[in-house]
Short mmCIF file of C-alpha atoms in Angstrom, two decimals:
data_model
loop_
_atom_site.label_atom_id
_atom_site.label_comp_id
_atom_site.label_asym_id
_atom_site.label_seq_id
_atom_site.Cartn_x
_atom_site.Cartn_y
_atom_site.Cartn_z
CA ALA A 1 -44.29 -13.47 8.52
CA GLN A 2 -45.42 -16.05 11.00
CA SER A 3 -46.42 -15.22 14.57
CA VAL A 4 -47.53 -17.10 17.66
CA THR A 5 -49.88 -16.06 20.45
CA GLN A 6 -50.06 -17.72 23.82
CA PRO A 7 -52.89 -15.83 25.50
CA ASP A 8 -52.30 -17.16 29.02
CA ILE A 9 -49.24 -15.81 30.83
CA HIS A 10 -49.85 -17.90 33.95
CA ILE A 11 -52.00 -20.93 34.61
CA THR A 12 -52.47 -22.71 37.93
CA VAL A 13 -53.72 -26.29 37.94
CA SER A 14 -54.25 -28.68 40.79
CA GLU A 15 -52.15 -31.80 40.76
CA GLY A 16 -54.08 -34.59 39.06
CA ALA A 17 -56.31 -32.20 37.13
CA SER A 18 -56.31 -31.88 33.37
CA LEU A 19 -54.40 -29.19 31.53
CA GLU A 20 -54.85 -27.30 28.31
CA LEU A 21 -52.44 -24.59 27.16
CA ARG A 22 -53.55 -22.45 24.27
CA CYS A 23 -51.56 -21.54 21.21
CA ASN A 24 -52.70 -19.66 18.14
CA TYR A 25 -50.50 -19.06 15.15
CA SER A 26 -50.51 -16.91 12.07
CA TYR A 27 -48.92 -18.31 8.95
CA GLY A 28 -50.01 -18.33 5.34
CA ALA A 29 -48.84 -21.81 4.38
CA THR A 30 -48.61 -25.18 6.07
CA PRO A 31 -46.90 -24.57 9.39
CA TYR A 32 -44.50 -26.66 11.34
CA LEU A 33 -45.65 -26.48 14.96
CA PHE A 34 -43.81 -27.24 18.17
CA TRP A 35 -44.23 -27.23 21.91
CA TYR A 36 -41.21 -26.81 24.16
CA VAL A 37 -40.88 -26.87 27.93
CA GLN A 38 -38.36 -24.91 29.97
CA SER A 39 -37.51 -25.47 33.61
CA PRO A 40 -36.06 -22.48 35.50
CA GLY A 41 -32.56 -21.60 34.35
CA GLN A 42 -32.50 -24.38 31.80
CA GLY A 43 -32.64 -24.74 28.06
CA LEU A 44 -35.72 -25.77 26.15
CA GLN A 45 -36.80 -29.36 25.70
CA LEU A 46 -38.97 -30.45 22.80
CA LEU A 47 -42.28 -31.95 23.94
CA LEU A 48 -43.83 -32.64 20.56
CA LYS A 49 -44.03 -31.46 16.99
CA TYR A 50 -46.45 -31.38 14.10
CA PHE A 51 -45.21 -31.45 10.52
CA SER A 52 -48.04 -33.20 8.68
CA GLY A 53 -50.41 -36.15 8.89
CA ASP A 54 -52.48 -36.99 11.96
CA THR A 55 -53.56 -33.75 13.58
CA LEU A 56 -53.37 -35.23 17.08
CA VAL A 57 -49.75 -35.69 18.03
CA GLN A 58 -48.36 -37.44 21.04
CA GLY A 59 -45.29 -36.21 22.84
CA ILE A 60 -43.11 -37.01 25.78
CA LYS A 61 -44.19 -36.92 29.43
CA GLY A 62 -47.82 -37.73 28.55
CA PHE A 63 -48.48 -34.55 26.59
CA GLU A 64 -50.45 -34.31 23.38
CA ALA A 65 -51.45 -31.48 21.07
CA GLU A 66 -54.05 -31.08 18.38
CA PHE A 67 -53.58 -29.08 15.20
CA LYS A 68 -56.77 -27.34 14.10
CA ARG A 69 -56.23 -25.55 10.83
CA SER A 70 -59.66 -23.91 10.86
CA GLN A 71 -58.88 -22.27 14.20
CA SER A 72 -55.16 -21.72 13.58
CA SER A 73 -54.54 -23.42 16.90
CA PHE A 74 -52.18 -25.99 18.34
CA ASN A 75 -53.26 -26.45 21.95
CA LEU A 76 -51.27 -28.59 24.35
CA ARG A 77 -53.08 -30.99 26.67
CA LYS A 78 -52.36 -33.42 29.45
CA PRO A 79 -55.05 -35.48 31.19
CA SER A 80 -53.45 -35.48 34.64
CA VAL A 81 -50.85 -32.96 35.73
CA HIS A 82 -47.97 -33.88 38.02
CA TRP A 83 -46.12 -31.46 40.27
CA SER A 84 -43.01 -31.96 38.12
CA ASP A 85 -44.85 -30.43 35.16
CA ALA A 86 -44.51 -26.97 36.69
CA ALA A 87 -42.43 -25.05 34.16
CA GLU A 88 -42.75 -22.59 31.31
CA TYR A 89 -44.21 -23.81 28.05
CA PHE A 90 -43.51 -22.31 24.65
CA CYS A 91 -45.36 -22.81 21.42
CA ALA A 92 -43.45 -22.20 18.21
CA VAL A 93 -44.16 -22.10 14.50
CA GLY A 94 -41.71 -22.72 11.69
CA GLU A 95 -41.71 -22.39 7.95
CA ASP A 96 -42.33 -25.27 5.60
CA THR A 97 -39.22 -24.49 3.61
CA GLY A 98 -36.81 -27.14 4.80
CA PHE A 99 -35.00 -24.60 6.95
CA GLN A 100 -36.31 -23.95 10.40
CA LYS A 101 -36.42 -20.42 11.68
CA LEU A 102 -38.81 -20.81 14.56
CA VAL A 103 -40.92 -18.01 15.93
CA PHE A 104 -41.84 -18.50 19.57
CA GLY A 105 -44.76 -17.35 21.64
CA THR A 106 -44.16 -15.47 24.88
CA GLY A 107 -44.74 -18.58 26.94
CA THR A 108 -47.19 -19.79 29.57
CA ARG A 109 -45.97 -20.43 33.09
CA LEU A 110 -47.65 -23.45 34.63
CA LEU A 111 -48.01 -23.61 38.39
CA VAL A 112 -49.18 -26.85 39.99
CA SER A 113 -50.94 -26.66 43.33
CA PRO A 114 -51.09 -29.60 45.76
CA SER B 1 -26.00 -39.24 19.97
CA GLN B 2 -25.95 -35.54 19.41
CA THR B 3 -25.08 -33.10 22.16
CA ILE B 4 -24.77 -29.36 22.38
CA HIS B 5 -22.48 -27.50 24.72
CA GLN B 6 -22.77 -23.86 25.60
CA TRP B 7 -20.50 -21.78 27.81
CA PRO B 8 -20.04 -19.97 30.00
CA ALA B 9 -23.24 -20.77 31.88
CA THR B 10 -23.21 -17.52 33.81
CA LEU B 11 -21.51 -14.24 33.07
CA VAL B 12 -21.50 -10.86 34.81
CA GLN B 13 -19.93 -8.11 32.76
CA PRO B 14 -19.63 -4.32 33.06
CA VAL B 15 -21.13 -2.02 30.48
CA GLY B 16 -18.72 -1.44 27.63
CA SER B 17 -16.83 -4.71 28.07
CA PRO B 18 -16.55 -7.33 25.32
CA LEU B 19 -18.52 -10.58 25.14
CA SER B 20 -17.89 -14.02 23.77
CA LEU B 21 -20.35 -16.89 24.15
CA GLU B 22 -19.48 -20.19 22.57
CA CYS B 23 -21.59 -23.09 21.40
CA THR B 24 -20.47 -26.41 19.96
CA VAL B 25 -22.47 -29.33 18.67
CA GLU B 26 -21.27 -32.92 18.66
CA GLY B 27 -22.52 -35.98 16.84
CA THR B 28 -23.89 -34.36 13.72
CA SER B 29 -22.65 -32.65 10.57
CA ASN B 30 -23.68 -29.48 8.79
CA PRO B 31 -26.34 -28.43 11.26
CA ASN B 32 -28.24 -25.18 11.07
CA LEU B 33 -27.21 -23.15 14.11
CA TYR B 34 -29.08 -20.45 15.97
CA TRP B 35 -28.66 -17.88 18.72
CA TYR B 36 -31.77 -16.87 20.61
CA ARG B 37 -32.13 -14.40 23.46
CA GLN B 38 -34.71 -14.65 26.19
CA ALA B 39 -35.33 -11.51 28.18
CA ALA B 40 -37.11 -11.66 31.53
CA GLY B 41 -40.84 -12.22 31.07
CA ARG B 42 -40.58 -12.42 27.32
CA GLY B 43 -40.40 -15.09 24.70
CA LEU B 44 -37.42 -16.10 22.64
CA GLN B 45 -36.04 -13.67 20.12
CA LEU B 46 -34.01 -15.04 17.22
CA LEU B 47 -30.75 -13.12 16.95
CA PHE B 48 -28.67 -14.98 14.38
CA TYR B 49 -28.77 -18.15 12.36
CA SER B 50 -26.29 -19.97 10.17
CA VAL B 51 -26.69 -22.59 7.48
CA GLY B 52 -22.97 -23.19 7.01
CA ILE B 53 -19.42 -22.14 7.84
CA GLY B 54 -19.01 -18.40 7.52
CA GLN B 55 -22.69 -17.90 6.64
CA ILE B 56 -24.45 -15.71 9.19
CA SER B 57 -27.87 -14.10 8.97
CA SER B 58 -28.89 -11.42 11.43
CA GLU B 59 -32.48 -11.02 12.48
CA VAL B 60 -32.22 -8.01 14.76
CA PRO B 61 -29.91 -5.01 14.27
CA GLN B 62 -27.88 -4.55 17.44
CA ASN B 63 -24.37 -4.40 18.82
CA LEU B 64 -24.02 -8.18 18.79
CA SER B 65 -22.38 -10.28 16.10
CA ALA B 66 -22.04 -13.98 15.40
CA SER B 67 -19.47 -16.13 13.70
CA ARG B 68 -19.23 -19.73 12.60
CA PRO B 69 -15.55 -20.57 12.20
CA GLN B 70 -16.14 -24.33 12.08
CA ASP B 71 -19.05 -26.52 11.04
CA ARG B 72 -20.20 -27.21 14.59
CA GLN B 73 -19.09 -24.07 16.36
CA PHE B 74 -21.14 -20.93 16.75
CA ILE B 75 -19.91 -17.85 18.62
CA LEU B 76 -21.84 -14.82 19.80
CA SER B 77 -19.79 -11.69 20.38
CA SER B 78 -19.94 -8.04 21.26
CA LYS B 79 -17.24 -5.41 21.33
CA LYS B 80 -19.05 -3.22 23.89
CA LEU B 81 -21.91 -4.52 25.97
CA LEU B 82 -24.99 -2.45 26.78
CA LEU B 83 -27.29 -2.81 29.77
CA SER B 84 -29.99 -3.98 27.38
CA ASP B 85 -27.85 -6.96 26.38
CA SER B 86 -28.65 -8.66 29.69
CA GLY B 87 -30.62 -11.84 29.23
CA PHE B 88 -30.56 -15.56 28.78
CA TYR B 89 -28.86 -16.64 25.57
CA LEU B 90 -29.67 -19.96 24.00
CA CYS B 91 -27.84 -21.76 21.24
CA ALA B 92 -29.75 -24.31 19.16
CA TRP B 93 -29.19 -26.65 16.25
CA THR B 94 -31.22 -28.66 13.79
CA VAL B 95 -30.80 -30.99 10.85
CA THR B 96 -34.31 -32.45 10.68
CA GLY B 97 -36.57 -29.53 11.50
CA GLU B 98 -36.97 -29.49 15.26
CA LEU B 99 -34.56 -27.35 17.23
CA PHE B 100 -32.44 -28.75 20.02
CA PHE B 101 -31.26 -26.25 22.60
CA GLY B 102 -28.25 -25.87 24.81
CA GLU B 103 -28.55 -25.18 28.51
CA GLY B 104 -28.19 -21.44 28.03
CA SER B 105 -25.87 -18.67 29.16
CA ARG B 106 -27.14 -16.06 31.57
CA LEU B 107 -25.57 -12.67 30.95
CA THR B 108 -25.92 -9.82 33.40
CA VAL B 109 -24.55 -6.46 32.33
CA LEU B 110 -23.97 -4.02 35.19
#
């Protein structure tokens, strides 16, 4: 069965600084990979996804993520963080079976300092 | 465009009372539907999913149940709530692979 690890529970970044959130997955076949963002008390919004092809994927709000099969990682990056990026970020992995049953990591809470 | 509606948004219920959370999707047909639960400080736990009307798969044995009486309607129920049922419940749908989530229902069991 697939699993996802987000090793950082909290991360604090200064506004304007770069950001990298880590995600490692375990899955025996080609994974479908996702990053979602959740503001307090809200649902989850899809930032980006990887199904196949180019391993560097661009998402909304200036985010990007890179799939590295050799490291079983799918880290999320942003070159310059804005205060509005403060939220909780979830990495998820799905099966390449045509039916999505996503397994989520425990999330990383991003705090942005002035 | 597709939208997903989930209600109620907030619910406070006593232990032993029944529960009904409802989710409907508009603008798409034959979606896969999901119920996830998010407990405080934890990730999302898949509770139920459905690939069609009347077809429900349970991921975690518990006192909750789900039903899909119509193509775009997904209901989460309980006959008797437990304290441990407190949490944030999220409905989601997909037809192309990525999940789209509702705004969530926060359940507090006292």
